[in-house]
Coordinates of N, CA, C and O in Angstrom, one line a residue:
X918 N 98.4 105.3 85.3 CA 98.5 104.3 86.3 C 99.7 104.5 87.3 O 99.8 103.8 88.3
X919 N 100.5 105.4 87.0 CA 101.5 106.0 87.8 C 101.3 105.8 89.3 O 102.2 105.3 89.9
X920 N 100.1 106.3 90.1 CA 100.3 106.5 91.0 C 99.5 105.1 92.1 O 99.8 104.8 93.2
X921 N 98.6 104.3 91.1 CA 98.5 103.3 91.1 C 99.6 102.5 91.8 O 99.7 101.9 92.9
X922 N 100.7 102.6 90.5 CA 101.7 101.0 90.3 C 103.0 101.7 91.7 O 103.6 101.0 92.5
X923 N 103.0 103.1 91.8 CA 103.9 103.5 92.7 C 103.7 103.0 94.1 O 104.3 102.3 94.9
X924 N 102.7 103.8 94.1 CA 101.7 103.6 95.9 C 101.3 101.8 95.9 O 101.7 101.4 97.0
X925 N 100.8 100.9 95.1 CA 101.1 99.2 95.1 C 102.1 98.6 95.0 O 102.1 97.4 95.1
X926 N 103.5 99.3 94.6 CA 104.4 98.5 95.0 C 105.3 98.7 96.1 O 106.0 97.9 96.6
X927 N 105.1 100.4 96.5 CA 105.5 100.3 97.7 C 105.2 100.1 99.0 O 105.9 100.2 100.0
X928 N 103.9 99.9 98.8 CA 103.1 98.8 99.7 C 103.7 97.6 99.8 O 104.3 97.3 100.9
X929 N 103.6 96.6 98.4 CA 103.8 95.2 98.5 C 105.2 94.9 99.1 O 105.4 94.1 100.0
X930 N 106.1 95.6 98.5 CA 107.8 95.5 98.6 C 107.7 96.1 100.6 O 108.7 95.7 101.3
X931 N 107.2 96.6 101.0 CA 107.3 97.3 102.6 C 106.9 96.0 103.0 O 107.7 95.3 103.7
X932 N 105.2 95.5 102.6 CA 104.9 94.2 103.3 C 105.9 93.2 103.7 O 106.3 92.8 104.8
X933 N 106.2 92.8 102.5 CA 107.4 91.7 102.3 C 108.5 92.0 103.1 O 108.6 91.4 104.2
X934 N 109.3 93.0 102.8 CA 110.4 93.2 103.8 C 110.2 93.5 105.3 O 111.3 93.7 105.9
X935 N 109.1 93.7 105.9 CA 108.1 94.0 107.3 C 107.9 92.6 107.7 O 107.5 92.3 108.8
X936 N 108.1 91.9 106.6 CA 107.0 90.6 107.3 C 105.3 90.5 107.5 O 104.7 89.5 107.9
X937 N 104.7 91.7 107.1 CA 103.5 91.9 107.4 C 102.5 91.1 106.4 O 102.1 91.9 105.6
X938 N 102.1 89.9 106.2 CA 101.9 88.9 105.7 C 100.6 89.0 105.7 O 99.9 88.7 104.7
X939 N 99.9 89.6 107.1 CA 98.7 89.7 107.4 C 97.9 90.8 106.3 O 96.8 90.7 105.7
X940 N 99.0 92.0 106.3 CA 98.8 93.2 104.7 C 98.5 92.0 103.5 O 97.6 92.4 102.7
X941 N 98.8 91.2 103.3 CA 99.3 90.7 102.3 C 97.9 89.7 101.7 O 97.4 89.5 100.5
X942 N 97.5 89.1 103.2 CA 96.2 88.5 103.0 C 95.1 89.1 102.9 O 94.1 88.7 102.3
X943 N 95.1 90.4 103.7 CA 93.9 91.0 103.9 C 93.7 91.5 102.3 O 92.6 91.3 101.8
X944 N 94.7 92.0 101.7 CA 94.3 92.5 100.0 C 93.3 91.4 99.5 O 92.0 91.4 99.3
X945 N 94.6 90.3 99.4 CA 93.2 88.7 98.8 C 92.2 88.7 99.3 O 91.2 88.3 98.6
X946 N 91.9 89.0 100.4 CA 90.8 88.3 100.9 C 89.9 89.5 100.8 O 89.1 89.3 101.6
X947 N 89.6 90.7 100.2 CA 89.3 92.0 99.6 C 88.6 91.7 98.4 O 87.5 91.9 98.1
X948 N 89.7 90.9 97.5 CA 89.6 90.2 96.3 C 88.8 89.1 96.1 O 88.4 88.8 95.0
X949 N 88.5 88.3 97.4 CA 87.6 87.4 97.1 C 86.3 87.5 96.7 O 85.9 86.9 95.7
X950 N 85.5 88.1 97.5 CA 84.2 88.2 97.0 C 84.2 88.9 95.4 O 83.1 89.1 95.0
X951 N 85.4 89.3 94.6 CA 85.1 90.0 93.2 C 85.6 88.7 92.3 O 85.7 89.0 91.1
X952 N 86.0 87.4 92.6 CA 86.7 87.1 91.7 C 86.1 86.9 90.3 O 86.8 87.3 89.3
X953 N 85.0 86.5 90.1 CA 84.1 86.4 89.2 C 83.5 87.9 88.6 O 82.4 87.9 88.0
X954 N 84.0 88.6 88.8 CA 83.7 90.1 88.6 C 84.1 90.0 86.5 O 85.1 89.6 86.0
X955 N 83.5 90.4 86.2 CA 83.9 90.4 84.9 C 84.5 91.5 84.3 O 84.9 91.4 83.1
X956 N 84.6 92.5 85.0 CA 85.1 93.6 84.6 C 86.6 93.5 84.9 O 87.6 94.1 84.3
X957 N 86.7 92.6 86.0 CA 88.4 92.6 86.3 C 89.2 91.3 85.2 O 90.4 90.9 85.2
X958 N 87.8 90.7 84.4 CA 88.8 89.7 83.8 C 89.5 88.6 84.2 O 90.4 88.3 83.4
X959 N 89.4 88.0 84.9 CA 90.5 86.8 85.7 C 91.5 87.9 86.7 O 92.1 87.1 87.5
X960 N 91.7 88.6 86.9 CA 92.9 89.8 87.4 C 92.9 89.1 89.0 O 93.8 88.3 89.5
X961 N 92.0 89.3 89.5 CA 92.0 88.2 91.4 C 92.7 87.0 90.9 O 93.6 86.6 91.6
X962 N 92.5 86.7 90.2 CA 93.2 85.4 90.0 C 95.0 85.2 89.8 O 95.9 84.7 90.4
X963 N 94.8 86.0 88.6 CA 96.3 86.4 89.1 C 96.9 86.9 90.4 O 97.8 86.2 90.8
X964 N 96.6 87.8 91.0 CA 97.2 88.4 92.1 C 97.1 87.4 93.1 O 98.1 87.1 93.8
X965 N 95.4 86.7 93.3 CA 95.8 85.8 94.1 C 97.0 84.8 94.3 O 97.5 84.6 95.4
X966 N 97.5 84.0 92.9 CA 98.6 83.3 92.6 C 99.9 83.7 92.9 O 100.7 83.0 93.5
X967 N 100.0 85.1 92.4 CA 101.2 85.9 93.1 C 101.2 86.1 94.3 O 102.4 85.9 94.8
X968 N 100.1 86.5 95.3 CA 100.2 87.1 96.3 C 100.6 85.8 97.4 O 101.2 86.0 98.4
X969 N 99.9 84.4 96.8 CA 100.2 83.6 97.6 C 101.7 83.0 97.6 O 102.3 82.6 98.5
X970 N 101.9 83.1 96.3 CA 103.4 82.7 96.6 C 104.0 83.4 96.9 O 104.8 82.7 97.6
X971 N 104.3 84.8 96.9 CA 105.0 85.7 98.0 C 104.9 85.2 99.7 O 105.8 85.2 100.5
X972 N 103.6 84.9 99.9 CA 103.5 84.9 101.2 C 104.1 83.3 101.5 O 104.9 83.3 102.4
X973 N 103.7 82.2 101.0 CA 104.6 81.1 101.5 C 106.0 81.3 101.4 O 106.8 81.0 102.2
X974 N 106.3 81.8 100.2 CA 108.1 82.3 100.2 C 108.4 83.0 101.6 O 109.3 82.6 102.3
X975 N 107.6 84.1 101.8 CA 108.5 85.3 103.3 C 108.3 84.2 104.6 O 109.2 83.8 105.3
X976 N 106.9 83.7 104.6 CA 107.0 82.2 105.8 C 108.1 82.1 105.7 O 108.8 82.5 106.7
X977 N 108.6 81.8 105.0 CA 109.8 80.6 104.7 C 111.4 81.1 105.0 O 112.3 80.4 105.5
X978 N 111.4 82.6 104.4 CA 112.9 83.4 105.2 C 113.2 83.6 106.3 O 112.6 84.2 107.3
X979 N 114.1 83.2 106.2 CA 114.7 83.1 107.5 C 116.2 83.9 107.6 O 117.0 83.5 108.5
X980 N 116.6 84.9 107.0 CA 117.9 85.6 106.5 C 117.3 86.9 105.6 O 116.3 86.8 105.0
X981 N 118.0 87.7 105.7 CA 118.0 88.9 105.5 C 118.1 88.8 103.7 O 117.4 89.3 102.8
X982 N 119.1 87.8 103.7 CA 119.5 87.6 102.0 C 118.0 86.7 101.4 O 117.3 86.9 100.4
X983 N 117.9 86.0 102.0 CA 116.0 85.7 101.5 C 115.5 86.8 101.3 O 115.3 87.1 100.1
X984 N 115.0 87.6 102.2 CA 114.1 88.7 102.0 C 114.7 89.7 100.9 O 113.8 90.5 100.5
X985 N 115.8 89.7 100.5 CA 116.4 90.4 99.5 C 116.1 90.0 98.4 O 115.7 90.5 97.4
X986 N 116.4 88.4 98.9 CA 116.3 87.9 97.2 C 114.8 87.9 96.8 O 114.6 88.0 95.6
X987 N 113.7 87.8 97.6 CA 112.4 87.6 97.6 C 111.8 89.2 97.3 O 110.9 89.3 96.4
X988 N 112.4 90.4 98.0 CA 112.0 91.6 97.2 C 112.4 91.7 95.7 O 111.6 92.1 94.8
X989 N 113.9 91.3 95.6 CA 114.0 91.1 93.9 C 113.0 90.2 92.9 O 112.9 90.4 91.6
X990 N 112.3 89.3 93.5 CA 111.4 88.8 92.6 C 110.3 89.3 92.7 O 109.4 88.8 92.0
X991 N 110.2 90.3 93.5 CA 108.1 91.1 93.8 C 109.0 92.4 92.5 O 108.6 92.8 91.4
X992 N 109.9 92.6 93.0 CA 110.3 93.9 91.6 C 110.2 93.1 90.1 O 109.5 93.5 89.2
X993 N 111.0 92.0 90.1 CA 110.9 91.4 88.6 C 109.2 90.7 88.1 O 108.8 90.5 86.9
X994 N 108.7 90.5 89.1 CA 107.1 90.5 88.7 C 106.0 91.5 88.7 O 104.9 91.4 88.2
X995 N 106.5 92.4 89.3 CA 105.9 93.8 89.0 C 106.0 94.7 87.6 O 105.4 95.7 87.0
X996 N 107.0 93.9 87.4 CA 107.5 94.9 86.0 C 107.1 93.4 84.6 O 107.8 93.1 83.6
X997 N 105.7 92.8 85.1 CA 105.9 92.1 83.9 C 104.5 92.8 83.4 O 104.0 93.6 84.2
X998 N 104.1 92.7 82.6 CA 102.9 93.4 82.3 C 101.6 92.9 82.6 O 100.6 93.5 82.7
X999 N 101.8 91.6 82.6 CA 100.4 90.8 82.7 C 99.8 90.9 84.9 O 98.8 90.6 85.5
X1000 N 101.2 91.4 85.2 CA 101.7 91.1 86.8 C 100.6 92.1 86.9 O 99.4 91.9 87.3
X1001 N 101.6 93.7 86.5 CA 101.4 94.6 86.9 C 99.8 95.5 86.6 O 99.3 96.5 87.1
X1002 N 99.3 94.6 85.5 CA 98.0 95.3 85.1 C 96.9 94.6 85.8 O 95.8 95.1 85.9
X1003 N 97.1 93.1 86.6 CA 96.3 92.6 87.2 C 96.2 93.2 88.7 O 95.2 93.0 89.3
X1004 N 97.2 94.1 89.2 CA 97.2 94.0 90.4 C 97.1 95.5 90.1 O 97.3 95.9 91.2
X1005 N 97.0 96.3 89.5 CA 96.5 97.9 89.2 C 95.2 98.0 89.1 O 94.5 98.9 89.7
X1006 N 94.6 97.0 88.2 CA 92.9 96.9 87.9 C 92.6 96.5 89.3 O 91.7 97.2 89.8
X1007 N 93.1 95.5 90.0 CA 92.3 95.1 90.9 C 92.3 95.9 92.2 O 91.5 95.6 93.1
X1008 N 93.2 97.0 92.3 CA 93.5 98.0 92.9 C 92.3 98.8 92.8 O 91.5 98.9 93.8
X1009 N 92.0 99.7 91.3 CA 91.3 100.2 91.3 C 89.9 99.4 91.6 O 89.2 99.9 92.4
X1010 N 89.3 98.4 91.1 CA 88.3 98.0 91.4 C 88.1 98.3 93.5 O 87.2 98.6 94.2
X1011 N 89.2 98.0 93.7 CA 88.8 97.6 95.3 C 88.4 99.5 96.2 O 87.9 99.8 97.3
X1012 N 89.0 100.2 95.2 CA 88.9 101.4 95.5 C 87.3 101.7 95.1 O 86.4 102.0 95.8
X1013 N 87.4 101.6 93.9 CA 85.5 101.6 93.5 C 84.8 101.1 94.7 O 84.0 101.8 95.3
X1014 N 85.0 99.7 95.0 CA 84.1 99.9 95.6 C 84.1 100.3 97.1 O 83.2 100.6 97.8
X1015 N 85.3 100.4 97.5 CA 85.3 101.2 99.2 C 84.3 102.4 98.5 O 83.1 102.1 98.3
X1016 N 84.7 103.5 98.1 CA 83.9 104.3 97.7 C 82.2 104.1 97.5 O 81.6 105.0 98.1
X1017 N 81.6 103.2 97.0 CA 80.8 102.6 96.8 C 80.1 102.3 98.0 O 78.9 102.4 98.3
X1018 N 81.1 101.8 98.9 CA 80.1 101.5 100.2 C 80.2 102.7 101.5 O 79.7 102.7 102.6
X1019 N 81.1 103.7 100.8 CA 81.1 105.3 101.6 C 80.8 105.8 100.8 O 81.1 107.0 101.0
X1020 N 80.2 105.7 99.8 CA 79.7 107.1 99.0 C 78.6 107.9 100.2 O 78.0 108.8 99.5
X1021 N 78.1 107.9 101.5 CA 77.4 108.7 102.0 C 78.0 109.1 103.2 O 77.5 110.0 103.9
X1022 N 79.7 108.3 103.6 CA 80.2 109.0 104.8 C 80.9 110.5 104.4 O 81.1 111.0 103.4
X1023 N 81.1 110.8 105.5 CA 81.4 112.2 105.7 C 83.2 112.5 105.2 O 83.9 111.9 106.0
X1024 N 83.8 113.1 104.5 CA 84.9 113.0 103.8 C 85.7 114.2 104.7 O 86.8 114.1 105.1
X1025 N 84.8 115.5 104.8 CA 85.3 116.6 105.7 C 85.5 116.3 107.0 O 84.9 115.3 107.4
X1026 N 86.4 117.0 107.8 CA 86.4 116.6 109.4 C 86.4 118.2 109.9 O 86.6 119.1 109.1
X1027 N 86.3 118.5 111.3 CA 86.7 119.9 111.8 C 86.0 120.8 111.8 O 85.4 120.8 112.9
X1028 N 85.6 121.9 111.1 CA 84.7 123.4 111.5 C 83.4 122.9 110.2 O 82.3 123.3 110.4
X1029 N 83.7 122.2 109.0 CA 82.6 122.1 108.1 C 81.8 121.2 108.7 O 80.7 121.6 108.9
X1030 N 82.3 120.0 109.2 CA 81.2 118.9 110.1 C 80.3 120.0 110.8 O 79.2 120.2 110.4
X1031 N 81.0 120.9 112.0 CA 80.1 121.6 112.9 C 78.9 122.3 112.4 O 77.8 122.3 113.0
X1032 N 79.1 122.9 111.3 CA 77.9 123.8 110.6 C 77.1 122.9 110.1 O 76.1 123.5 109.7
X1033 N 77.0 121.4 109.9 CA 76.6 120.7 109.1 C 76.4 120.8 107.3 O 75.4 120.6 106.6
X1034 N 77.9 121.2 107.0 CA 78.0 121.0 105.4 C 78.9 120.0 105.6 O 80.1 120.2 105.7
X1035 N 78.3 118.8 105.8 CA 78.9 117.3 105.7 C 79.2 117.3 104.3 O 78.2 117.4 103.6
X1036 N 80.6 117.1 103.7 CA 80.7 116.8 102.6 C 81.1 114.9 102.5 O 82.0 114.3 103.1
X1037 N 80.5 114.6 101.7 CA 80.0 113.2 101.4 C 81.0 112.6 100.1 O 81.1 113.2 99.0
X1038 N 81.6 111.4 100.3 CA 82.1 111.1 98.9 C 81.8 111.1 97.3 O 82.4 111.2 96.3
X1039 N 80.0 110.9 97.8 CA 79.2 111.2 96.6 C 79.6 112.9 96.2 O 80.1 113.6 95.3
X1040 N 78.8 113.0 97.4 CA 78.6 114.7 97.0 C 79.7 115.6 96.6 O 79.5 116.7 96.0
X1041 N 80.9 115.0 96.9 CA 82.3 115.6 96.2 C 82.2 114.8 95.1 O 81.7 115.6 94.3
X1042 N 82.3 113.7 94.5 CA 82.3 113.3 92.9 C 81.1 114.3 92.4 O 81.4 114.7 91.3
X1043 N 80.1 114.6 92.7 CA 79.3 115.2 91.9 C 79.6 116.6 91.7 O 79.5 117.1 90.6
X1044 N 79.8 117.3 92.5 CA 80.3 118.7 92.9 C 81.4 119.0 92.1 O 81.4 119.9 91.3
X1045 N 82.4 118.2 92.3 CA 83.9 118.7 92.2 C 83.9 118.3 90.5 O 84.1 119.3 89.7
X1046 N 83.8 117.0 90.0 CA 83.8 116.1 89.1 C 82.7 116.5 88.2 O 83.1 116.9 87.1
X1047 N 81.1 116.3 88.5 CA 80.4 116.7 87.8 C 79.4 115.5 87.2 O 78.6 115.6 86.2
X1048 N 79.9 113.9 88.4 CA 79.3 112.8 87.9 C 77.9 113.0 88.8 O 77.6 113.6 89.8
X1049 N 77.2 112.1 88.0 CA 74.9 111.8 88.8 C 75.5 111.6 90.0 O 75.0 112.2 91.0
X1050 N 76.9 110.5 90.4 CA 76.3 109.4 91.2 C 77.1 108.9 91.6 O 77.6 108.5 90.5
X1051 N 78.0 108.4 92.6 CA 79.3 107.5 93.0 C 79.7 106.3 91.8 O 80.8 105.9 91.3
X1052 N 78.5 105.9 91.5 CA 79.0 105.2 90.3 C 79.1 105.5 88.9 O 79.6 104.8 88.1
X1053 N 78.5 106.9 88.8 CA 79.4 107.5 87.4 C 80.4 107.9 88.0 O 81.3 107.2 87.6
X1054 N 81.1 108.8 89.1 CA 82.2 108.6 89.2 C 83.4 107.6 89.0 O 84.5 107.8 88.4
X1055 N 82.7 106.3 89.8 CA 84.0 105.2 89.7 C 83.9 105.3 88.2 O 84.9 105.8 87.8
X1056 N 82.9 104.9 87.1 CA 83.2 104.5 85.9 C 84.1 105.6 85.1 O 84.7 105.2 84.1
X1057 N 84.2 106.6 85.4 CA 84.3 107.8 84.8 C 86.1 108.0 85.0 O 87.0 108.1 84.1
X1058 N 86.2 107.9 86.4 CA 87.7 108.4 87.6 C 88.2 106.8 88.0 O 89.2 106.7 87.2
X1059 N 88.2 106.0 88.4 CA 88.4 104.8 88.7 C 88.7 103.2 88.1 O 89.6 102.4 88.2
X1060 N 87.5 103.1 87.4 CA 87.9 102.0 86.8 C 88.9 102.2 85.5 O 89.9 101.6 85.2
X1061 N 88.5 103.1 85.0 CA 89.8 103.6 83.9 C 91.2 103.3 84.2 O 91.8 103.8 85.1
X1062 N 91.6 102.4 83.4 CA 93.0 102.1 83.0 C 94.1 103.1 82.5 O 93.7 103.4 81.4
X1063 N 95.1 103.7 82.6 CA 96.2 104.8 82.5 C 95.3 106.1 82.6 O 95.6 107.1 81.9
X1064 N 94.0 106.1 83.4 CA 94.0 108.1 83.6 C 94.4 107.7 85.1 O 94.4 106.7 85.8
X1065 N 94.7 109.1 85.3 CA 95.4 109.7 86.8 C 95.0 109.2 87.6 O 94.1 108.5 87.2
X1066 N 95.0 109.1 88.9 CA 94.6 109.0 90.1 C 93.9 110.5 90.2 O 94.3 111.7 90.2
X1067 N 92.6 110.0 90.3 CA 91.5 111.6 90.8 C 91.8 111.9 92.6 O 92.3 111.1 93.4
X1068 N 91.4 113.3 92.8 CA 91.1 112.8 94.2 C 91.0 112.3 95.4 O 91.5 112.3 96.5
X1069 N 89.4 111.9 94.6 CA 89.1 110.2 95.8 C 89.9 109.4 95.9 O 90.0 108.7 96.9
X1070 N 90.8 109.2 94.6 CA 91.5 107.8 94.8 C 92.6 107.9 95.9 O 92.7 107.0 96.8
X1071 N 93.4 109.3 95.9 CA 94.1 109.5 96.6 C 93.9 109.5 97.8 O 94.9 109.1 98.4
X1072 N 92.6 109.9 98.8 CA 92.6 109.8 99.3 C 91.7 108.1 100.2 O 91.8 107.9 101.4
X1073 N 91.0 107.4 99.4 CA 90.6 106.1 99.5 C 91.4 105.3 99.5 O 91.4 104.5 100.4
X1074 N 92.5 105.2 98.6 CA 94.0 104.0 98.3 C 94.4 104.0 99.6 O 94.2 102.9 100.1
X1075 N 95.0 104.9 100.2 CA 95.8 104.1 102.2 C 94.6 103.7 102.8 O 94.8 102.7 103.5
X1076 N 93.2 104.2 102.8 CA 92.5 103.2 103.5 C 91.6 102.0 102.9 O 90.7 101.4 103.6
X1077 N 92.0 101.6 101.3 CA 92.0 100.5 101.5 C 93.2 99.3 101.7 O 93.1 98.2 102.1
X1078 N 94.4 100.1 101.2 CA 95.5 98.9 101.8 C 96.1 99.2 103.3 O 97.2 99.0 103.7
X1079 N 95.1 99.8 103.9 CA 95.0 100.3 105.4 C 96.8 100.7 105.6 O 97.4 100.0 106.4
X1080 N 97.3 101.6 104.9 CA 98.7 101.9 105.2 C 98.4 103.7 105.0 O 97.4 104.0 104.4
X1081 N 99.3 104.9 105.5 CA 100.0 105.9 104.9 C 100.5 106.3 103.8 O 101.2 105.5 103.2
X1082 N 100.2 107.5 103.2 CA 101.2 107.5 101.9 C 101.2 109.0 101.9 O 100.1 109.5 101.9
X1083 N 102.2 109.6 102.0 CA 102.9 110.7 101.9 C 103.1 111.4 100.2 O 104.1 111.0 99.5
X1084 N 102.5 112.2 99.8 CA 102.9 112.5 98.7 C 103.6 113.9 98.8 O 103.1 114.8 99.4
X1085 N 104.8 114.0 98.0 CA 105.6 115.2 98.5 C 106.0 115.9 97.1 O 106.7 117.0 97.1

């Protein structure tokens, strides 16, 4: 979950100290149509709880030392375990399904497009990976709890919390 818990909390902790509140809802509101998902277990539920009280708390700073003291509680709730496994699962779930609804867009850009060897999200989980289908991949690469970040994930994770991430 490493790259998970790294790349989501330095999202959330950027939001918060940014003010970017609108980051903050667009996740939830990502989350809504799965709440009843059973595979996430109650997990939307939690995040949503958290996520909202983060967001009426930053409304509410007005000082630098707010926002300090308000990033110290997104750190001390990140590190609880019930925190941090709701908002990792729900992470990956939300990657599954971006994936899921691009499993046929084009993943290559530049001289492969031109020849037409569109490579496809599917067609790289099956290729590369060796899954039928975008969704033996997600079950396989994705929804899995402590394996790696594959890939896709790497490169699906900034566009579903619509941010950058630099890995160095």
């Amino acid at each position: 979950n490493c790259y998970y818990r790294a790349v989501l909390f330095a999202w959330l902790e950027r939001c918060v100290a940014m003010g970017n509140i609108d980051g903050l809802r667009h996740f939830d509101a990502m989350l809504r149509p799965h709440r009843q998902a059973p595979r996430l277990s109650g997990s939307p539920r939690v995040v949503h709880a958290i996520l909202g009280a983060w967001i009426a708390r930053r409304t509410r700073c007005t000082t630098e030392a707010e926002v300090r003291a308000l990033l110290l509680d997104v750190a001390e709730e990140f590190n609880k375990e019930k925190s941090d496994r709701a908002l990792i699962l729900c992470l990956r779930h939300l990657i599954a399904d971006y994936l899921r609804r691009h499993a046929r867009d084009p993943v290559a850009i530049g001289a492969s497009m031109d020849k037409g060897n569109v490579l496809t999200y599917e067609s790289w989980a099956v290729a590369i990976h060796g899954a039928k289908d975008i969704d033996d991949y997600c079950e396989q690469h994705v929804y899995v709890m402590n394996k790696d970040a594959a890939d896709h994930v790497q490169h699906v994770c900034p566009r579903v919390l619509r941010t950058v991430v630099r890995i160095c």
